[in-house]
């Protein structure tokens, strides 16, 4: 296990890189996924079509393919930038489809009368969504969203492989491939790094779930 | 803005048709709710009276015909419709108070978000309205903590907070325990006495007799009778109305 202690700074930098990828991707996919969910329940048919197409494409494409498109396809059509942002964008696009469906299931769990009452007092569709429906959907959405975000954190390991580098998984790869360290202890260190993010994340979600519970 | 014209009815429906799939729920409905009057809609279950009520603020879109509120035809889905709904108060059978907001927040949400009233002012009027319906002491509770009667009175206050031109009541007492019906009817009677224009779908014959200017009797999606309460309850013209009254007034 000395390899972990000896390379601790490298592990820490990998951990921080993974955390950066996940923080941007979580924020981006939560916002984007919620907007797309709004599209999918909108009274405007073209918006619903866009939402459905979005989910169909990104939920059914392997993440690696989406990442390939972002990292190597985007530069071909003249979009230039750091691989970090291509990777994060790919992860956001992919995860937003799952966030959208989780949020939409939450929206459907809110009794129809709530939205009717909101419309009846004169709120527009987006106002009734943001001030009446979504706050109540949150309660049912937290557990499935937690699973989506945890899956996203694990998927960040794939992002690292698309020219981004420097994340936890890449650290493991560097130590085993380039420096010839034994695989098992190195990977145990990598796993610990992920657990440090996902386990407290899960606990935080449990806390949030209790906080947003609403009596009916 | 058009000038209010006392001769123009507040709500006008002309030849309104509505289908639920093959079911013809509203058949060539033509009726008027004059300004300042209380029109009570009676009829057996499934006669289309709730659909009629919900069609007026387009919670149920109609298939053909015309609906006008204060002289303006109902707009299609969008901002215009939201503006119209802000002027038409609605009270539901199942209250539909916003479950995640306190009673006072329920009453102030639309004035703040739609009318852009300052929060302090909205709260002040909100509390006055809650006082008027007798539940000011419940202002900071959540809907689930109130009795059905209190919830329905809060829902009435929520609708009144938008200063509506007309109030629609869709079976407002049907989901209530018997001992709570009266407190809601009292609030509605007080509103009627203040000159509010109201369309009330109900099974409360006592309310229809006392507070209504007109009674509309519906059956199988049609307006069968449109008369004064006096006339309707003492001398109904149609067989269907006689049958209906016979069933509910014998006990």
CSV table of C-alpha atoms in Angstrom, one decimal:
chain,number,residue,atom,x,y,z
A,1,UNK,CA,0.0,0.0,0.0
A,2,UNK,CA,3.1,2.2,0.1
A,3,UNK,CA,2.3,3.2,-3.5
A,4,UNK,CA,-0.7,5.2,-2.3
A,5,UNK,CA,1.2,7.0,0.4
A,6,UNK,CA,4.2,7.6,-1.8
A,7,UNK,CA,2.1,9.1,-4.6
A,8,UNK,CA,-0.4,10.8,-2.4
A,9,UNK,CA,0.0,14.3,-4.0
A,10,UNK,CA,-0.7,12.7,-7.4
A,11,UNK,CA,-3.8,11.0,-6.0
A,12,UNK,CA,-5.0,14.3,-4.5
A,13,UNK,CA,-4.5,16.1,-7.9
A,14,UNK,CA,-6.5,13.3,-9.6
A,15,UNK,CA,-9.2,13.5,-7.0
A,16,UNK,CA,-9.5,17.3,-7.5
A,17,UNK,CA,-9.6,16.9,-11.3
A,18,UNK,CA,-12.4,14.3,-10.9
A,19,UNK,CA,-14.2,16.6,-8.5
A,20,UNK,CA,-13.9,19.5,-11.0
A,21,UNK,CA,-15.3,17.4,-13.9
A,22,UNK,CA,-18.2,16.2,-11.6
A,23,UNK,CA,-19.0,19.6,-10.2
A,24,UNK,CA,-19.4,21.3,-13.6
A,25,UNK,CA,-21.1,18.2,-15.1
A,26,UNK,CA,-23.6,17.9,-12.2
A,27,UNK,CA,-24.5,21.6,-12.3
A,28,UNK,CA,-24.8,21.6,-16.1
A,29,UNK,CA,-26.8,18.4,-16.4
A,30,UNK,CA,-29.2,19.3,-13.6
A,31,UNK,CA,-30.0,22.7,-15.1
A,32,UNK,CA,-30.1,21.4,-18.7
A,33,UNK,CA,-32.1,18.2,-17.8
A,34,UNK,CA,-34.7,20.3,-15.8
A,35,UNK,CA,-35.1,22.6,-18.8
A,36,UNK,CA,-35.5,19.7,-21.2
A,37,UNK,CA,-38.1,18.2,-18.7
A,38,UNK,CA,-40.0,21.5,-18.9
A,39,UNK,CA,-39.9,21.1,-22.7
A,40,UNK,CA,-41.3,17.6,-22.5
A,41,UNK,CA,-44.4,18.7,-20.5
A,42,UNK,CA,-44.8,22.0,-22.3
A,43,UNK,CA,-48.1,22.9,-24.0
A,44,UNK,CA,-46.1,23.9,-27.1
A,45,UNK,CA,-45.8,20.9,-29.4
A,46,UNK,CA,-42.4,21.9,-31.0
A,47,UNK,CA,-40.8,22.1,-27.6
A,48,UNK,CA,-42.2,18.7,-26.7
A,49,UNK,CA,-40.7,17.3,-29.9
A,50,UNK,CA,-37.3,18.8,-29.1
A,51,UNK,CA,-37.4,17.4,-25.6
A,52,UNK,CA,-38.3,13.9,-26.8
A,53,UNK,CA,-35.7,13.9,-29.5
A,54,UNK,CA,-33.1,15.1,-27.0
A,55,UNK,CA,-33.8,12.3,-24.6
A,56,UNK,CA,-34.0,9.7,-27.4
A,57,UNK,CA,-30.6,10.6,-28.8
A,58,UNK,CA,-28.6,11.1,-25.6
A,59,UNK,CA,-30.1,8.3,-23.6
A,60,UNK,CA,-29.6,5.8,-26.3
A,61,UNK,CA,-26.1,6.7,-27.4
A,62,UNK,CA,-23.1,5.1,-25.6
A,63,UNK,CA,-21.3,7.7,-23.5
A,64,UNK,CA,-18.0,6.9,-25.3
A,65,UNK,CA,-19.6,7.8,-28.6
A,66,UNK,CA,-21.0,11.1,-27.3
A,67,UNK,CA,-17.6,11.9,-25.9
A,68,UNK,CA,-15.9,11.0,-29.2
A,69,UNK,CA,-18.3,13.4,-30.9
A,70,UNK,CA,-17.5,16.2,-28.5
A,71,UNK,CA,-13.7,15.7,-28.2
A,72,UNK,CA,-12.9,14.9,-31.9
A,73,UNK,CA,-16.1,15.8,-33.8
A,74,UNK,CA,-16.6,19.3,-32.5
A,75,UNK,CA,-13.0,20.5,-33.5
A,76,UNK,CA,-13.7,19.2,-37.0
A,77,UNK,CA,-16.7,21.6,-37.4
A,78,UNK,CA,-14.6,24.5,-36.2
A,79,UNK,CA,-15.5,24.4,-32.4
A,80,UNK,CA,-12.2,24.8,-30.6
A,81,UNK,CA,-11.5,24.7,-26.9
A,82,UNK,CA,-9.8,22.7,-24.1
A,83,UNK,CA,-10.4,19.0,-24.0
A,84,UNK,CA,-11.6,19.5,-20.4
A,85,UNK,CA,-14.6,21.4,-21.6
A,86,UNK,CA,-15.3,19.0,-24.5
A,87,UNK,CA,-15.3,16.2,-22.0
A,88,UNK,CA,-17.5,18.0,-19.5
A,89,UNK,CA,-19.9,19.0,-22.3
A,90,UNK,CA,-20.2,15.4,-23.4
A,91,UNK,CA,-20.9,14.2,-19.9
A,92,UNK,CA,-23.5,17.0,-19.5
A,93,UNK,CA,-25.3,16.1,-22.7
A,94,UNK,CA,-25.4,12.4,-21.9
A,95,UNK,CA,-26.4,12.9,-18.2
A,96,UNK,CA,-29.1,15.6,-19.0
A,97,UNK,CA,-31.2,13.0,-20.7
A,98,UNK,CA,-31.4,10.9,-17.5
A,99,UNK,CA,-31.9,13.9,-15.3
A,100,UNK,CA,-34.8,15.0,-17.6
A,101,UNK,CA,-36.6,11.7,-17.3
A,102,UNK,CA,-36.1,11.6,-13.5
A,103,UNK,CA,-37.5,15.2,-13.2
A,104,UNK,CA,-40.3,14.4,-15.6
A,105,UNK,CA,-41.4,11.4,-13.4
A,106,UNK,CA,-41.4,13.8,-10.5
A,107,UNK,CA,-43.5,16.3,-12.4
A,108,UNK,CA,-46.0,13.5,-13.2
A,109,UNK,CA,-46.2,12.6,-9.5
A,110,UNK,CA,-47.6,16.0,-8.6
A,111,UNK,CA,-51.4,15.9,-8.6
A,112,UNK,CA,-52.9,17.5,-11.7
A,113,UNK,CA,-55.1,19.7,-9.5
A,114,UNK,CA,-52.0,21.6,-8.4
A,115,UNK,CA,-51.1,22.7,-11.9
A,116,UNK,CA,-54.8,23.4,-12.6
A,117,UNK,CA,-55.0,25.7,-9.6
A,118,UNK,CA,-51.8,27.4,-10.6
A,119,UNK,CA,-53.1,28.1,-14.1
A,120,UNK,CA,-56.5,29.1,-12.7
A,121,UNK,CA,-55.0,32.0,-10.7
A,122,UNK,CA,-53.3,33.3,-13.8
A,123,UNK,CA,-49.8,31.9,-13.6
A,124,UNK,CA,-48.2,31.2,-17.0
A,125,UNK,CA,-47.0,27.7,-17.8
A,126,UNK,CA,-43.4,28.5,-16.8
A,127,UNK,CA,-44.5,30.2,-13.6
A,128,UNK,CA,-46.7,27.3,-12.6
A,129,UNK,CA,-43.8,24.9,-13.3
A,130,UNK,CA,-41.2,26.9,-11.3
A,131,UNK,CA,-43.3,28.0,-8.4
A,132,UNK,CA,-45.8,25.2,-7.9
A,133,UNK,CA,-45.0,22.0,-9.7
A,134,UNK,CA,-41.2,21.7,-9.6
A,135,UNK,CA,-40.9,22.5,-5.9
A,136,UNK,CA,-43.3,19.6,-5.2
A,137,UNK,CA,-41.7,17.3,-7.7
A,138,UNK,CA,-38.4,17.7,-5.9
A,139,UNK,CA,-39.5,15.4,-3.1
A,140,UNK,CA,-40.0,12.4,-5.4
A,141,UNK,CA,-37.1,13.4,-7.7
A,142,UNK,CA,-34.3,13.3,-5.1
A,143,UNK,CA,-33.7,9.5,-4.9
A,144,UNK,CA,-33.7,8.8,-8.7
A,145,UNK,CA,-31.6,12.0,-9.3
A,146,UNK,CA,-29.1,10.7,-6.7
A,147,UNK,CA,-28.7,7.6,-8.7
A,148,UNK,CA,-28.2,9.6,-11.9
A,149,UNK,CA,-25.6,11.8,-10.3
A,150,UNK,CA,-23.7,8.9,-8.8
A,151,UNK,CA,-23.7,7.2,-12.2
A,152,UNK,CA,-22.4,10.5,-13.6
A,153,UNK,CA,-19.5,10.6,-11.1
A,154,UNK,CA,-18.5,7.1,-12.1
A,155,UNK,CA,-18.8,8.0,-15.8
A,156,UNK,CA,-16.4,10.9,-15.3
A,157,UNK,CA,-13.7,8.2,-15.4
A,158,UNK,CA,-14.4,7.7,-19.1
A,159,UNK,CA,-14.2,11.5,-19.6
A,160,UNK,CA,-10.7,11.4,-18.4
A,161,UNK,CA,-9.7,9.1,-21.2
A,162,UNK,CA,-10.8,11.6,-23.9
A,163,UNK,CA,-7.8,13.9,-23.8
A,164,UNK,CA,-8.8,15.4,-20.5
A,165,UNK,CA,-6.6,13.4,-18.3
A,166,UNK,CA,-5.4,14.1,-14.8
A,167,UNK,CA,-8.4,12.6,-13.1
A,168,UNK,CA,-8.5,9.8,-10.5
A,169,UNK,CA,-8.8,7.0,-13.1
A,170,UNK,CA,-6.0,8.5,-15.2
A,171,UNK,CA,-3.8,8.6,-12.2
A,172,UNK,CA,-4.3,4.9,-11.7
A,173,UNK,CA,-3.5,4.4,-15.4
A,174,UNK,CA,-0.3,6.5,-15.1
A,175,UNK,CA,0.9,4.6,-12.0
A,176,UNK,CA,0.3,1.1,-13.5
A,177,UNK,CA,1.2,1.6,-17.1
A,178,UNK,CA,4.0,4.2,-17.2
A,179,UNK,CA,5.6,3.5,-13.8
A,180,UNK,CA,4.9,-0.2,-13.6
A,181,UNK,CA,3.4,-0.2,-10.1
A,182,UNK,CA,1.3,-3.2,-9.0
A,183,UNK,CA,-2.2,-2.9,-10.2
A,184,UNK,CA,-4.2,-3.9,-7.1
A,185,UNK,CA,-2.9,-1.3,-4.5
A,186,UNK,CA,-3.0,1.4,-7.1
A,187,UNK,CA,-6.6,0.7,-8.0
A,188,UNK,CA,-7.6,0.4,-4.3
A,189,UNK,CA,-6.4,4.0,-4.0
A,190,UNK,CA,-8.5,5.0,-7.0
A,191,UNK,CA,-11.6,3.3,-5.6
A,192,UNK,CA,-11.1,5.1,-2.2
A,193,UNK,CA,-10.9,8.4,-4.1
A,194,UNK,CA,-14.3,7.8,-5.8
A,195,UNK,CA,-15.9,6.6,-2.6
A,196,UNK,CA,-14.8,9.8,-0.9
A,197,UNK,CA,-17.0,11.6,-3.4
A,198,UNK,CA,-19.9,9.2,-3.8
A,199,UNK,CA,-20.6,8.1,-0.2
A,200,UNK,CA,-20.9,11.6,1.3
A,201,UNK,CA,-22.8,12.6,-1.8
A,202,UNK,CA,-25.3,9.9,-1.1
A,203,UNK,CA,-25.6,10.9,2.6
A,204,UNK,CA,-26.2,14.5,1.5
A,205,UNK,CA,-29.0,13.4,-0.7
A,206,UNK,CA,-30.6,11.5,2.1
A,207,UNK,CA,-30.5,14.7,4.1
A,208,UNK,CA,-32.0,16.7,1.3
A,209,UNK,CA,-34.7,14.1,0.8
A,210,UNK,CA,-35.9,14.6,4.4
A,211,UNK,CA,-35.7,18.3,4.1
A,212,UNK,CA,-37.9,18.6,1.1
A,213,UNK,CA,-40.5,16.1,2.3
A,214,UNK,CA,-44.0,17.7,2.2
A,215,UNK,CA,-47.0,16.7,4.2
A,216,UNK,CA,-50.1,16.2,2.2
B,1,UNK,CA,-59.3,48.1,-21.7
B,2,UNK,CA,-63.0,48.3,-22.6
B,3,UNK,CA,-65.4,50.2,-20.4
B,4,UNK,CA,-67.5,48.0,-18.2
B,5,UNK,CA,-70.9,47.9,-19.8
B,6,UNK,CA,-73.7,47.0,-17.3
B,7,UNK,CA,-75.8,45.6,-20.1
B,8,UNK,CA,-73.1,43.2,-21.3
B,9,UNK,CA,-73.2,39.8,-19.5
B,10,UNK,CA,-70.0,38.8,-17.6
B,11,UNK,CA,-70.0,35.4,-19.1
B,12,UNK,CA,-71.7,34.4,-22.3
B,13,UNK,CA,-71.7,30.9,-23.9
B,14,UNK,CA,-73.2,30.4,-27.3
B,15,UNK,CA,-73.7,27.0,-29.0
B,16,UNK,CA,-70.8,25.4,-27.1
B,17,UNK,CA,-70.0,21.8,-27.9
B,18,UNK,CA,-67.5,19.6,-26.2
B,19,UNK,CA,-66.7,16.0,-26.7
B,20,UNK,CA,-64.7,13.5,-24.5
B,21,UNK,CA,-63.9,11.1,-27.3
B,22,UNK,CA,-67.2,9.8,-28.5
B,23,UNK,CA,-69.0,11.2,-25.5
B,24,UNK,CA,-70.9,14.4,-26.2
B,25,UNK,CA,-70.6,16.2,-22.8
B,26,UNK,CA,-71.7,19.7,-23.7
B,27,UNK,CA,-74.5,20.0,-26.3
B,28,UNK,CA,-75.0,23.4,-27.9
B,29,UNK,CA,-74.8,25.2,-24.5
B,30,UNK,CA,-76.1,28.7,-24.6
B,31,UNK,CA,-76.2,30.8,-21.4
B,32,UNK,CA,-75.4,34.1,-19.8
B,33,UNK,CA,-74.2,35.1,-16.4
B,34,UNK,CA,-75.2,38.7,-16.0
B,35,UNK,CA,-73.0,41.1,-14.0
B,36,UNK,CA,-73.5,40.9,-10.3
B,37,UNK,CA,-75.7,37.9,-10.4
B,38,UNK,CA,-75.4,34.4,-8.9
B,39,UNK,CA,-76.2,31.6,-11.3
B,40,UNK,CA,-76.4,28.1,-9.8
B,41,UNK,CA,-76.0,25.1,-12.0
B,42,UNK,CA,-77.8,22.0,-10.9
B,43,UNK,CA,-78.1,18.6,-12.4
B,44,UNK,CA,-77.4,14.9,-11.9
B,45,UNK,CA,-73.8,13.5,-11.9
B,46,UNK,CA,-72.4,13.3,-15.4
B,47,UNK,CA,-74.7,15.9,-16.7
B,48,UNK,CA,-71.7,18.1,-17.8
B,49,UNK,CA,-72.0,20.8,-15.2
B,50,UNK,CA,-68.4,20.6,-14.0
B,51,UNK,CA,-67.2,20.6,-17.6
B,52,UNK,CA,-69.3,23.7,-18.3
B,53,UNK,CA,-67.7,25.5,-15.3
B,54,UNK,CA,-64.2,24.5,-16.3
B,55,UNK,CA,-64.7,25.5,-19.9
B,56,UNK,CA,-65.2,29.1,-18.8
B,57,UNK,CA,-61.5,29.6,-17.9
B,58,UNK,CA,-60.5,27.1,-20.5
B,59,UNK,CA,-59.3,24.4,-18.1
B,60,UNK,CA,-61.4,22.3,-20.6
B,61,UNK,CA,-61.0,23.5,-24.2
B,62,UNK,CA,-64.2,23.3,-26.1
B,63,UNK,CA,-64.7,21.9,-29.6
B,64,UNK,CA,-66.9,24.5,-31.1
B,65,UNK,CA,-69.0,27.5,-30.1
B,66,UNK,CA,-68.2,30.8,-28.4
B,67,UNK,CA,-67.3,31.7,-24.8
B,68,UNK,CA,-66.9,35.3,-23.8
B,69,UNK,CA,-65.8,36.7,-20.5
B,70,UNK,CA,-66.7,40.4,-20.0
B,71,UNK,CA,-67.2,40.7,-23.8
B,72,UNK,CA,-63.9,39.2,-24.9
B,73,UNK,CA,-63.7,35.8,-26.5
B,74,UNK,CA,-61.5,33.2,-24.6
B,75,UNK,CA,-58.0,33.5,-26.0
B,76,UNK,CA,-56.1,30.4,-27.0
B,77,UNK,CA,-53.3,28.9,-24.8
B,78,UNK,CA,-50.7,31.4,-23.9
B,79,UNK,CA,-50.0,34.7,-22.0
B,80,UNK,CA,-53.4,36.2,-23.0
B,81,UNK,CA,-55.2,33.2,-21.5
B,82,UNK,CA,-53.2,33.5,-18.3
B,83,UNK,CA,-54.3,37.2,-18.1
B,84,UNK,CA,-57.9,36.2,-18.5
B,85,UNK,CA,-57.6,33.5,-15.9
B,86,UNK,CA,-56.2,36.0,-13.5
B,87,UNK,CA,-59.5,37.8,-13.7
B,88,UNK,CA,-61.6,34.7,-13.3
B,89,UNK,CA,-61.5,33.2,-9.8
B,90,UNK,CA,-61.9,29.5,-9.5
B,91,UNK,CA,-62.7,27.2,-6.6
B,92,UNK,CA,-62.3,23.5,-7.0
B,93,UNK,CA,-64.1,20.6,-5.4
B,94,UNK,CA,-60.8,19.3,-4.0
B,95,UNK,CA,-59.5,22.7,-2.9
B,96,UNK,CA,-56.1,22.3,-4.7
B,97,UNK,CA,-54.3,24.5,-2.3
B,98,UNK,CA,-50.5,24.6,-3.1
B,99,UNK,CA,-49.3,21.8,-0.7
B,100,UNK,CA,-45.8,23.2,-0.3
B,101,UNK,CA,-46.9,26.7,0.7
B,102,UNK,CA,-48.5,28.2,3.8
B,103,UNK,CA,-52.0,29.4,3.7
B,104,UNK,CA,-50.9,33.0,3.4
B,105,UNK,CA,-48.3,32.1,0.7
B,106,UNK,CA,-51.1,30.4,-1.2
B,107,UNK,CA,-53.1,33.6,-1.1
B,108,UNK,CA,-50.2,35.9,-2.0
B,109,UNK,CA,-48.5,33.8,-4.7
B,110,UNK,CA,-50.5,35.0,-7.7
B,111,UNK,CA,-50.7,38.7,-6.6
B,112,UNK,CA,-46.9,38.7,-6.3
B,113,UNK,CA,-46.0,36.7,-9.4
B,114,UNK,CA,-48.8,37.8,-11.7
B,115,UNK,CA,-49.9,41.2,-10.5
B,116,UNK,CA,-46.3,42.1,-9.4
B,117,UNK,CA,-47.6,43.5,-6.1
B,118,UNK,CA,-44.9,44.3,-3.5
B,119,UNK,CA,-44.7,41.4,-1.0
B,120,UNK,CA,-45.7,43.5,2.0
B,121,UNK,CA,-48.8,44.8,0.3
B,122,UNK,CA,-49.8,41.3,-0.9
B,123,UNK,CA,-49.4,40.0,2.6
B,124,UNK,CA,-51.5,42.8,4.0
B,125,UNK,CA,-54.4,42.2,1.6
B,126,UNK,CA,-53.9,38.4,2.0
B,127,UNK,CA,-54.3,38.6,5.7
B,128,UNK,CA,-57.4,40.8,5.3
B,129,UNK,CA,-58.9,38.2,3.0
B,130,UNK,CA,-58.1,35.4,5.4
B,131,UNK,CA,-59.8,37.5,8.1
B,132,UNK,CA,-62.8,37.9,5.8
B,133,UNK,CA,-63.2,34.1,5.4
B,134,UNK,CA,-62.5,33.6,9.1
B,135,UNK,CA,-59.1,31.8,9.1
B,136,UNK,CA,-56.6,34.6,9.7
B,137,UNK,CA,-55.3,32.6,12.6
B,138,UNK,CA,-54.3,29.7,10.3
B,139,UNK,CA,-52.2,32.0,8.0
B,140,UNK,CA,-48.8,30.3,8.7
B,141,UNK,CA,-50.0,26.7,8.6
B,142,UNK,CA,-49.7,24.4,5.7
B,143,UNK,CA,-52.9,23.2,3.8
B,144,UNK,CA,-52.6,19.6,5.2
B,145,UNK,CA,-52.9,21.0,8.7
B,146,UNK,CA,-56.3,22.5,8.1
B,147,UNK,CA,-59.8,21.0,8.0
B,148,UNK,CA,-61.5,20.6,4.7
B,149,UNK,CA,-63.8,23.6,5.4
B,150,UNK,CA,-60.8,25.8,6.4
B,151,UNK,CA,-59.0,24.7,3.2
B,152,UNK,CA,-61.9,25.6,1.0
B,153,UNK,CA,-62.3,29.0,2.6
B,154,UNK,CA,-58.5,29.5,2.1
B,155,UNK,CA,-59.0,28.5,-1.6
B,156,UNK,CA,-61.8,31.1,-1.9
B,157,UNK,CA,-59.5,33.8,-0.4
B,158,UNK,CA,-56.8,32.7,-2.8
B,159,UNK,CA,-59.1,33.3,-5.7
B,160,UNK,CA,-60.4,36.6,-4.3
B,161,UNK,CA,-56.8,37.9,-3.9
B,162,UNK,CA,-56.7,38.4,-7.6
B,163,UNK,CA,-59.8,40.7,-7.4
B,164,UNK,CA,-61.6,38.6,-10.0
B,165,UNK,CA,-64.5,39.9,-12.1
B,166,UNK,CA,-66.3,36.6,-11.7
B,167,UNK,CA,-66.0,33.6,-9.5
B,168,UNK,CA,-66.5,30.0,-10.6
B,169,UNK,CA,-67.3,27.4,-8.0
B,170,UNK,CA,-67.0,23.8,-9.1
B,171,UNK,CA,-68.9,21.7,-6.5
B,172,UNK,CA,-67.1,23.6,-3.7
B,173,UNK,CA,-68.8,21.6,-0.8
B,174,UNK,CA,-68.9,18.1,-2.3
B,175,UNK,CA,-65.7,17.0,-0.8
B,176,UNK,CA,-66.5,18.3,2.7
B,177,UNK,CA,-67.7,16.6,5.8
B,178,UNK,CA,-71.3,17.6,6.4
B,179,UNK,CA,-70.6,19.8,9.4
B,180,UNK,CA,-68.1,21.9,7.4
B,181,UNK,CA,-70.4,22.6,4.5
B,182,UNK,CA,-72.2,25.5,6.2
B,183,UNK,CA,-69.1,27.5,6.9
B,184,UNK,CA,-68.1,27.5,3.2
B,185,UNK,CA,-71.7,28.3,2.1
B,186,UNK,CA,-71.7,31.2,4.6
B,187,UNK,CA,-68.6,32.7,2.9
B,188,UNK,CA,-70.2,32.2,-0.5
B,189,UNK,CA,-73.5,33.8,0.6
B,190,UNK,CA,-71.6,36.8,1.9
B,191,UNK,CA,-69.8,37.1,-1.4
B,192,UNK,CA,-73.1,36.9,-3.3
B,193,UNK,CA,-74.5,39.6,-1.0
B,194,UNK,CA,-71.6,41.8,-1.8
B,195,UNK,CA,-72.5,41.7,-5.4
B,196,UNK,CA,-69.9,39.3,-6.8
B,197,UNK,CA,-70.8,37.7,-10.1
B,198,UNK,CA,-70.8,33.9,-9.5
B,199,UNK,CA,-71.4,30.7,-11.3
B,200,UNK,CA,-71.8,27.9,-8.8
B,201,UNK,CA,-72.0,24.2,-9.7
B,202,UNK,CA,-73.4,22.6,-6.6
B,203,UNK,CA,-75.8,20.0,-5.1
B,204,UNK,CA,-76.7,22.4,-2.2
B,205,UNK,CA,-80.4,23.1,-2.9
B,206,UNK,CA,-80.6,25.4,0.1
B,207,UNK,CA,-77.9,27.6,-1.3
B,208,UNK,CA,-79.6,27.6,-4.7
B,209,UNK,CA,-82.9,28.7,-3.2
B,210,UNK,CA,-81.5,31.4,-1.0
B,211,UNK,CA,-78.6,32.9,-2.9
B,212,UNK,CA,-79.2,32.3,-6.6
B,213,UNK,CA,-80.7,34.8,-8.9
B,214,UNK,CA,-81.1,32.1,-11.5
B,215,UNK,CA,-81.0,28.3,-11.6
B,216,UNK,CA,-79.8,26.4,-14.6
B,217,UNK,CA,-80.7,22.7,-14.7
B,218,UNK,CA,-78.5,20.5,-16.8
B,219,UNK,CA,-79.0,16.9,-17.9
B,220,UNK,CA,-77.1,14.8,-20.4
B,221,UNK,CA,-75.0,17.8,-21.5
B,222,UNK,CA,-77.9,20.0,-22.2
B,223,UNK,CA,-79.4,23.1,-20.5
B,224,UNK,CA,-82.8,21.8,-19.8
B,225,UNK,CA,-84.2,24.7,-17.7
B,226,UNK,CA,-83.0,28.2,-17.1
B,227,UNK,CA,-85.3,29.9,-14.6
B,228,UNK,CA,-85.6,31.6,-11.2
B,229,UNK,CA,-85.1,29.4,-8.1
B,230,UNK,CA,-88.7,30.1,-7.1
B,231,UNK,CA,-89.9,28.8,-10.5
B,232,UNK,CA,-87.5,25.9,-10.6
B,233,UNK,CA,-88.2,24.5,-7.2
B,234,UNK,CA,-92.0,25.0,-7.1
B,235,UNK,CA,-92.9,24.5,-10.8
B,236,UNK,CA,-90.2,22.7,-12.8
B,237,UNK,CA,-91.3,22.5,-16.5
B,238,UNK,CA,-89.4,19.4,-17.7
B,239,UNK,CA,-89.8,15.8,-16.8
B,240,UNK,CA,-86.1,15.5,-16.1
B,241,UNK,CA,-86.1,18.3,-13.6
B,242,UNK,CA,-89.2,16.9,-11.8
B,243,UNK,CA,-87.5,13.5,-11.7
B,244,UNK,CA,-84.2,15.1,-10.3
B,245,UNK,CA,-86.1,17.2,-7.7
B,246,UNK,CA,-88.2,14.2,-6.7
B,247,UNK,CA,-85.1,12.2,-6.0
B,248,UNK,CA,-83.3,14.8,-3.8
B,249,UNK,CA,-86.1,16.6,-2.1
B,250,UNK,CA,-88.1,13.6,-0.8
B,251,UNK,CA,-85.8,13.1,2.3
